[in-house]
């Protein structure tokens, strides 16, 4: 109650501003809401997770061995993360996965490809900005070239003509930019709805929303549609893969945690081979 | 002072350049020969896997799994893989536990690869490059080309000679080491349910329908 009252003046000021802008036929006042909502929600989740684990209100790591392993894995919130993971799985089983299956049943592959292209094209500006922030002008040029070509000749991005012209797609985000700048990933986080992450990528996610021009251009309803369609499209693409991983892993959570980290590290290296020093030596003697 | 410094660094540069000039050609020559072997080895292994998958219409999963098993035993160094994946817990295990683990591991790893490959639908693959790392292992970088023309999947094979015979010791898909993924998973299960718990879980996975 007290916090709601304290927040009231701010809310009022904000809404009055957005009303004023709407009258001028500008939706500038609205964009602020989603990112801030996301920031507040995510911060709350993160804090709750930390407090729960630290105070021991949540499920505790029972043995010393378990606690040590959790620290070694860079997953000190493992128990909270696993609980969130179960929540996400339930949500996936009851909502996202059925919708993705339905989407695959209704929209033919040709159409799904075009939708994937369209969504990917909307992501090019964020890639472009992050390429620049990482000091990669050449890759920035590729992203910009792709966006220009696909948005026009490629009919709003539905057809990836840039690929035919030799401009392969790549993605960058602010989480990767922070990594290039030397920021550590921090402890592993399983976020509700959003899935595997870490503090660095969480900050990156919010920053990407802010630097995305479409956050400001598109009205709220269309931004929501974009988010929903992205989720369904991606889920539909990985139906078999995720099923296969689940069936063949002895610990699905640990497998996904490792897949997420490996994929991120690979993206940060832009797909190059890691330094040999970073690789395990794989000698029988050293592992026996 | 400045003059001395530049002259000295110029000399150093020259010496380094000379060393490289002398070393690099001989190194790259060795590399190319080894690389060609490793590349041919992976191409052969991959073609065999594709052949197994192409028979999908006329074979059962069990038959394909058996063929995969033969392929893994021929092309992969399963002892290195199984020991690396269990890591430090090997030392702590009793002889019975070790035997139980060894008995189920190859079945498990075969199931993993056979299940992952079973979604094959005519994709092609080609070797992009072979690189030797400082430990002497060859990295054969391949690309799986998707049918819809989407972004190809990068699959790298870590190859090492054992008594002169090349064997795969790790498969890295899009930068994710299969070995490391299994190692992390196995450690997690052993920590929670002990060594016997892991063996039980591996068996449970094998009992599941694919």
XYZ file of C-alpha atoms in Angstrom:
498
model
C 0.000 0.000 0.000
C 2.624 2.457 1.102
C 4.724 1.904 -1.975
C 1.720 2.270 -4.252
C 0.915 5.656 -2.730
C 4.478 6.738 -3.051
C 4.501 5.840 -6.707
C 1.256 7.619 -7.479
C 2.502 11.083 -8.470
C 4.956 9.572 -10.918
C 2.269 7.449 -12.528
C -0.055 10.403 -12.853
C 2.550 12.577 -14.446
C 3.440 9.859 -16.882
C -0.101 9.123 -17.996
C -0.960 12.771 -18.431
C 2.065 13.183 -20.601
C 1.176 10.257 -22.778
C -2.400 11.497 -23.156
C -1.069 14.815 -24.327
C 1.130 13.203 -26.914
C -1.641 11.009 -28.155
C -3.661 14.093 -28.898
C -0.812 15.231 -31.072
C -0.966 11.851 -32.733
C 2.369 10.773 -31.306
C 2.765 7.610 -29.316
C 6.064 8.683 -27.812
C 4.670 8.650 -24.279
C 3.872 4.969 -24.437
C 7.155 3.341 -25.317
C 8.471 4.096 -21.895
C 6.025 1.749 -20.261
C 7.098 -1.600 -21.594
C 10.802 -1.297 -20.963
C 10.189 0.115 -17.512
C 7.692 -2.635 -16.786
C 10.233 -5.182 -17.907
C 12.976 -3.582 -15.827
C 10.838 -3.456 -12.700
C 9.572 -7.006 -13.122
C 12.987 -8.464 -13.815
C 14.669 -6.569 -11.007
C 11.972 -7.783 -8.632
C 12.444 -11.369 -9.765
C 16.186 -11.148 -9.483
C 16.062 -9.600 -6.029
C 13.468 -12.093 -4.863
C 15.643 -14.911 -6.121
C 18.716 -13.579 -4.336
C 16.881 -12.914 -1.086
C 15.210 -16.305 -1.115
C 18.465 -18.104 -1.632
C 20.491 -16.049 0.775
C 17.936 -16.153 3.559
C 17.245 -19.762 3.013
C 13.506 -19.207 2.559
C 13.620 -21.080 -0.693
C 14.557 -24.704 -1.111
C 18.034 -25.111 0.311
C 21.030 -26.805 -1.149
C 21.092 -29.646 1.324
C 24.597 -31.046 1.282
C 27.919 -29.293 1.321
C 28.776 -31.131 -1.862
C 25.695 -29.683 -3.546
C 26.563 -26.174 -2.470
C 30.121 -26.509 -3.685
C 28.929 -27.897 -7.008
C 26.462 -25.032 -7.418
C 29.273 -22.523 -6.935
C 31.571 -24.419 -9.293
C 28.847 -24.395 -11.933
C 28.448 -20.643 -11.613
C 24.877 -21.372 -10.569
C 24.536 -20.183 -7.016
C 20.782 -19.700 -7.400
C 20.395 -23.256 -8.666
C 17.421 -24.172 -6.497
C 15.460 -21.045 -7.366
C 16.513 -21.426 -10.988
C 15.259 -25.002 -11.051
C 11.934 -23.929 -9.545
C 11.579 -21.216 -12.194
C 12.571 -23.766 -14.834
C 9.722 -26.049 -13.730
C 7.344 -23.098 -13.926
C 8.576 -22.287 -17.439
C 8.216 -25.907 -18.492
C 4.648 -26.067 -17.265
C 3.889 -22.877 -19.139
C 5.583 -24.273 -22.228
C 3.704 -27.571 -22.075
C 0.331 -25.920 -21.562
C 0.645 -22.851 -23.772
C 3.680 -22.163 -25.938
C 4.318 -25.665 -27.249
C 0.678 -26.382 -28.224
C 0.467 -22.999 -29.966
C 3.767 -23.722 -31.762
C 2.441 -27.113 -32.904
C -0.759 -25.449 -34.083
C 1.274 -22.773 -35.896
C 3.238 -25.468 -37.681
C 0.026 -27.251 -38.607
C -1.640 -24.155 -40.024
C 1.178 -22.195 -41.642
C 3.114 -24.108 -44.323
C 6.901 -24.149 -44.212
C 7.129 -21.557 -46.970
C 5.066 -19.121 -44.930
C 6.958 -19.835 -41.721
C 10.214 -19.091 -43.516
C 8.906 -15.746 -44.688
C 7.686 -14.855 -41.197
C 11.065 -15.849 -39.779
C 12.758 -13.591 -42.312
C 10.413 -10.728 -41.466
C 11.112 -11.014 -37.734
C 14.847 -11.390 -38.318
C 14.831 -8.242 -40.426
C 13.246 -6.270 -37.581
C 16.264 -7.298 -35.491
C 18.890 -5.930 -37.887
C 19.036 -2.379 -36.423
C 19.923 -3.771 -32.983
C 22.604 -5.948 -34.566
C 23.917 -2.918 -36.472
C 24.200 -0.758 -33.337
C 25.896 -3.533 -31.359
C 28.333 -4.229 -34.195
C 29.333 -0.568 -33.999
C 29.639 -0.707 -30.210
C 31.910 -3.732 -30.568
C 34.111 -1.894 -33.063
C 33.155 -4.104 -36.001
C 32.381 -1.620 -38.785
C 32.465 -4.293 -41.463
C 29.853 -6.447 -39.780
C 27.844 -3.305 -39.005
C 27.896 -2.527 -42.710
C 26.628 -6.021 -43.492
C 23.742 -5.670 -41.041
C 22.840 -2.242 -42.404
C 23.118 -3.458 -45.993
C 20.898 -6.416 -45.242
C 18.313 -4.211 -43.568
C 18.255 -1.729 -46.446
C 18.059 -4.399 -49.123
C 15.599 -6.733 -47.419
C 13.258 -3.961 -46.246
C 12.898 -2.676 -49.811
C 13.636 -5.272 -52.478
C 12.839 -8.035 -49.997
C 9.335 -6.649 -49.392
C 9.496 -5.517 -45.745
C 11.982 -8.260 -44.959
C 9.788 -11.213 -45.942
C 12.320 -12.348 -48.537
C 15.993 -12.561 -47.617
C 17.365 -11.197 -50.878
C 20.519 -9.991 -49.130
C 21.553 -13.587 -48.548
C 21.350 -14.283 -52.257
C 23.552 -11.222 -52.739
C 26.163 -12.730 -50.414
C 25.314 -10.857 -47.209
C 24.948 -13.641 -44.633
C 22.865 -12.896 -41.565
C 24.462 -12.565 -38.172
C 23.084 -11.324 -34.871
C 24.553 -9.245 -32.090
C 23.008 -8.017 -28.879
C 24.074 -5.821 -26.006
C 24.828 -8.842 -23.816
C 27.504 -9.822 -26.347
C 28.704 -6.234 -26.552
C 29.175 -6.164 -22.774
C 31.116 -9.435 -23.038
C 33.365 -7.928 -25.706
C 33.893 -4.973 -23.378
C 35.092 -7.397 -20.726
C 32.017 -7.667 -18.500
C 31.732 -11.016 -16.734
C 28.545 -13.037 -17.253
C 27.879 -13.484 -13.540
C 25.757 -16.241 -12.012
C 23.369 -18.220 -14.166
C 19.746 -17.060 -14.018
C 16.621 -18.864 -15.152
C 14.109 -16.093 -15.806
C 10.368 -16.630 -15.749
C 9.032 -16.647 -19.342
C 12.361 -15.493 -20.780
C 14.348 -18.619 -19.945
C 18.093 -19.024 -19.398
C 20.115 -15.869 -18.822
C 22.621 -14.157 -16.546
C 22.901 -10.611 -15.149
C 24.978 -9.484 -18.111
C 22.536 -10.788 -20.696
C 19.593 -9.493 -18.665
C 21.033 -5.977 -18.750
C 21.733 -6.528 -22.435
C 18.155 -7.574 -23.074
C 16.778 -4.390 -21.538
C 19.361 -2.234 -23.336
C 18.430 -3.860 -26.645
C 14.784 -2.903 -26.131
C 15.877 0.683 -25.564
C 18.167 0.862 -28.590
C 15.685 -0.809 -30.922
C 14.096 1.842 -33.148
C 10.965 -0.306 -33.482
C 10.346 0.149 -29.753
C 9.609 3.784 -30.584
C 8.074 3.386 -34.044
C 5.578 0.571 -33.511
C 2.485 1.024 -31.365
C 2.174 -1.123 -28.232
C -0.208 -3.641 -29.779
C 2.127 -4.377 -32.654
C 5.122 -4.667 -30.357
C 3.237 -7.276 -28.360
C 2.324 -9.126 -31.542
C 5.949 -9.088 -32.582
C 7.037 -10.547 -29.245
C 4.367 -13.249 -29.335
C 5.067 -14.171 -32.945
C 8.818 -14.332 -32.272
C 8.234 -16.719 -29.388
C 5.912 -18.989 -31.371
C 8.091 -18.935 -34.480
C 11.236 -19.824 -32.532
C 9.480 -22.523 -30.525
C 8.043 -24.073 -33.681
C 11.504 -24.176 -35.228
C 13.005 -26.106 -32.332
C 10.176 -28.535 -31.543
C 12.093 -31.704 -32.456
C 15.460 -30.475 -31.218
C 14.196 -29.655 -27.745
C 12.256 -32.909 -27.521
C 15.362 -34.825 -28.535
C 17.542 -33.044 -25.981
C 14.984 -33.670 -23.260
C 14.756 -37.369 -24.104
C 18.493 -37.930 -24.228
C 19.612 -35.873 -21.256
C 19.974 -37.188 -17.735
C 19.441 -33.694 -16.346
C 17.467 -31.487 -18.738
C 18.040 -28.340 -16.669
C 21.821 -28.851 -16.507
C 21.866 -29.639 -20.236
C 20.021 -26.444 -21.138
C 22.185 -24.390 -18.804
C 25.273 -25.692 -20.539
C 23.766 -25.258 -24.004
C 22.885 -21.660 -23.211
C 26.374 -20.854 -21.957
C 28.073 -22.638 -24.825
C 25.896 -20.915 -27.389
C 26.498 -17.492 -25.863
C 30.255 -18.026 -25.689
C 30.167 -19.130 -29.322
C 28.141 -16.076 -30.350
C 30.548 -13.798 -28.514
C 33.463 -15.358 -30.432
C 31.389 -14.909 -33.601
C 31.641 -18.647 -34.212
C 35.439 -18.766 -34.199
C 37.249 -21.620 -32.473
C 38.077 -20.924 -28.828
C 41.680 -20.596 -27.673
C 43.257 -23.987 -27.148
C 44.080 -22.937 -23.589
C 40.380 -22.642 -22.814
C 39.730 -26.233 -23.838
C 39.986 -29.280 -21.612
C 42.995 -31.412 -22.488
C 40.931 -34.622 -22.657
C 43.766 -36.874 -21.592
C 42.753 -40.093 -19.936
C 45.494 -39.571 -17.369
C 44.220 -36.110 -16.467
C 40.646 -37.249 -16.043
C 41.238 -40.570 -14.356
C 68.232 6.674 -26.143
C 65.347 6.762 -28.481
C 67.614 5.675 -31.278
C 68.869 2.658 -29.382
C 65.383 1.661 -28.512
C 64.117 1.724 -32.071
C 67.176 -0.024 -33.357
C 66.838 -2.717 -30.768
C 63.155 -3.240 -31.457
C 63.868 -3.238 -35.177
C 66.428 -5.980 -34.629
C 64.003 -7.939 -32.484
C 61.367 -7.577 -35.156
C 63.774 -8.823 -37.796
C 64.768 -11.813 -35.703
C 61.134 -12.656 -35.010
C 60.239 -12.206 -38.658
C 63.107 -14.451 -39.682
C 62.070 -17.107 -37.192
C 58.554 -17.037 -38.527
C 59.746 -17.144 -42.108
C 61.771 -20.233 -41.258
C 59.190 -21.960 -39.129
C 55.885 -21.145 -40.750
C 56.329 -22.812 -44.148
C 57.499 -26.074 -42.592
C 54.670 -25.921 -40.075
C 51.990 -25.272 -42.641
C 53.302 -28.115 -44.761
C 52.951 -30.590 -41.918
C 49.585 -29.105 -41.115
C 48.243 -29.509 -44.617
C 49.156 -33.206 -44.731
C 47.741 -34.007 -41.299
C 44.732 -31.861 -42.026
C 44.027 -33.712 -45.248
C 43.981 -37.007 -43.351
C 41.680 -35.686 -40.654
C 39.428 -34.056 -43.213
C 39.161 -37.276 -45.245
C 38.484 -39.209 -42.054
C 35.577 -36.972 -41.060
C 34.191 -36.944 -44.604
C 34.201 -40.758 -44.595
C 32.580 -40.921 -41.163
C 29.939 -38.357 -42.127
C 29.098 -40.109 -45.385
C 28.561 -43.359 -43.510
C 26.240 -41.603 -41.053
C 24.293 -40.099 -43.963
C 24.008 -43.556 -45.557
C 22.545 -44.962 -42.350
C 20.017 -42.137 -42.226
C 19.080 -42.533 -45.889
C 17.909 -46.066 -45.190
C 15.271 -44.626 -42.857
C 12.374 -45.787 -45.018
C 13.407 -49.436 -44.968
C 14.963 -49.839 -41.501
C 13.737 -49.639 -37.918
C 15.254 -47.272 -35.387
C 16.827 -50.255 -33.623
C 18.602 -51.284 -36.819
C 19.884 -47.776 -37.437
C 20.965 -47.519 -33.805
C 22.983 -50.736 -34.163
C 24.694 -49.357 -37.255
C 25.419 -46.114 -35.425
C 26.951 -48.053 -32.620
C 29.351 -49.765 -35.005
C 30.201 -46.398 -36.520
C 30.889 -44.835 -33.114
C 33.042 -47.740 -32.004
C 35.046 -47.431 -35.206
C 35.412 -43.657 -35.408
C 35.223 -42.389 -31.825
C 37.626 -42.962 -28.952
C 34.913 -44.017 -26.536
C 37.238 -44.640 -23.607
C 38.499 -41.053 -23.623
C 34.949 -39.797 -24.000
C 33.446 -41.927 -21.250
C 36.213 -41.093 -18.754
C 36.178 -37.396 -19.490
C 32.413 -37.227 -19.131
C 32.401 -38.877 -15.690
C 35.389 -36.779 -14.605
C 36.543 -36.881 -10.996
C 33.766 -39.246 -9.922
C 35.523 -42.136 -11.660
C 38.223 -42.265 -9.012
C 35.686 -42.356 -6.195
C 33.643 -45.186 -7.739
C 33.931 -48.838 -6.710
C 34.884 -51.508 -9.262
C 31.252 -52.646 -9.509
C 30.111 -49.084 -10.132
C 32.750 -48.609 -12.803
C 31.690 -51.806 -14.534
C 28.022 -50.773 -14.407
C 28.870 -47.364 -15.863
C 30.994 -48.849 -18.651
C 28.230 -51.314 -19.483
C 25.647 -48.595 -20.030
C 27.723 -45.677 -21.339
C 28.210 -46.792 -24.947
C 24.506 -47.659 -25.221
C 23.679 -44.218 -23.903
C 26.010 -42.272 -26.183
C 24.817 -44.332 -29.166
C 21.229 -43.463 -28.310
C 22.096 -39.762 -28.061
C 23.709 -39.604 -31.494
C 21.224 -41.936 -33.174
C 18.282 -39.920 -31.811
C 19.801 -36.578 -32.825
C 20.644 -37.815 -36.306
C 17.242 -39.379 -36.841
C 15.678 -36.045 -37.768
C 17.916 -36.093 -40.851
C 16.037 -35.253 -44.020
C 18.583 -34.946 -46.807
C 20.933 -32.226 -45.541
C 24.440 -32.161 -46.967
C 27.672 -31.453 -45.168
C 31.119 -30.363 -46.163
C 34.481 -29.830 -44.504
C 35.318 -26.137 -44.272
C 38.772 -26.178 -42.725
C 41.135 -28.193 -40.576
C 43.063 -26.509 -37.786
C 45.632 -27.985 -35.434
C 45.503 -26.678 -31.869
C 48.452 -26.328 -29.512
C 47.731 -29.712 -27.901
C 48.214 -31.382 -31.289
C 44.537 -32.231 -31.810
C 43.036 -31.574 -35.217
C 39.839 -29.576 -35.418
C 37.832 -30.442 -38.502
C 35.311 -27.692 -39.074
C 32.276 -28.769 -41.044
C 29.053 -27.168 -42.132
C 25.679 -28.850 -42.344
C 23.742 -27.176 -45.132
C 20.047 -26.922 -44.464
C 17.509 -27.837 -47.078
C 15.581 -24.567 -46.807
C 18.764 -22.595 -47.453
C 18.771 -21.283 -43.884
C 21.941 -20.551 -41.964
C 24.165 -23.640 -42.046
C 24.964 -25.400 -38.769
C 28.609 -25.386 -37.703
C 29.799 -28.775 -36.448
C 33.436 -29.170 -35.409
C 35.082 -32.522 -34.745
C 38.038 -32.815 -32.400
C 40.241 -35.540 -33.835
C 43.285 -37.196 -32.265
C 45.502 -40.056 -33.415
C 45.647 -43.145 -31.164
C 48.516 -45.408 -32.235
C 48.395 -43.759 -35.613
C 44.638 -44.206 -36.060
C 42.499 -41.075 -36.059
C 39.576 -41.019 -33.638
C 36.990 -38.403 -32.748
C 37.202 -37.258 -29.123
C 34.581 -34.470 -29.173
C 31.811 -33.068 -31.336
C 31.163 -29.354 -31.017
C 27.847 -28.154 -32.416
C 27.539 -24.379 -32.821
C 30.296 -23.959 -30.263
C 28.702 -26.349 -27.772
C 30.824 -29.316 -26.810
C 28.765 -32.506 -26.543
C 31.370 -33.840 -24.146
C 31.170 -30.871 -21.873
C 27.372 -30.908 -21.876
C 27.352 -34.542 -20.791
C 30.029 -33.905 -18.191
C 28.017 -31.102 -16.593
C 24.839 -33.172 -16.642
C 26.531 -36.253 -15.211
C 28.140 -34.218 -12.422
C 24.777 -32.731 -11.553
C 23.126 -36.156 -11.285
C 26.005 -37.690 -9.281
C 25.878 -34.750 -6.851
C 22.190 -35.209 -6.248
C 21.735 -38.943 -6.478
C 25.186 -40.476 -6.288
C 27.067 -42.633 -8.783
C 24.435 -45.401 -8.696
C 21.770 -42.786 -9.295
C 23.547 -41.720 -12.476
C 23.810 -45.287 -13.772
C 20.101 -45.773 -13.010
C 19.243 -42.549 -14.848
C 21.306 -43.577 -17.904
C 19.422 -46.875 -17.985
C 16.104 -45.057 -17.582
C 16.926 -42.880 -20.607
C 17.569 -46.015 -22.657
C 14.220 -47.493 -21.641
C 12.386 -44.435 -22.933
C 10.846 -44.619 -26.387
C 12.611 -42.445 -28.954
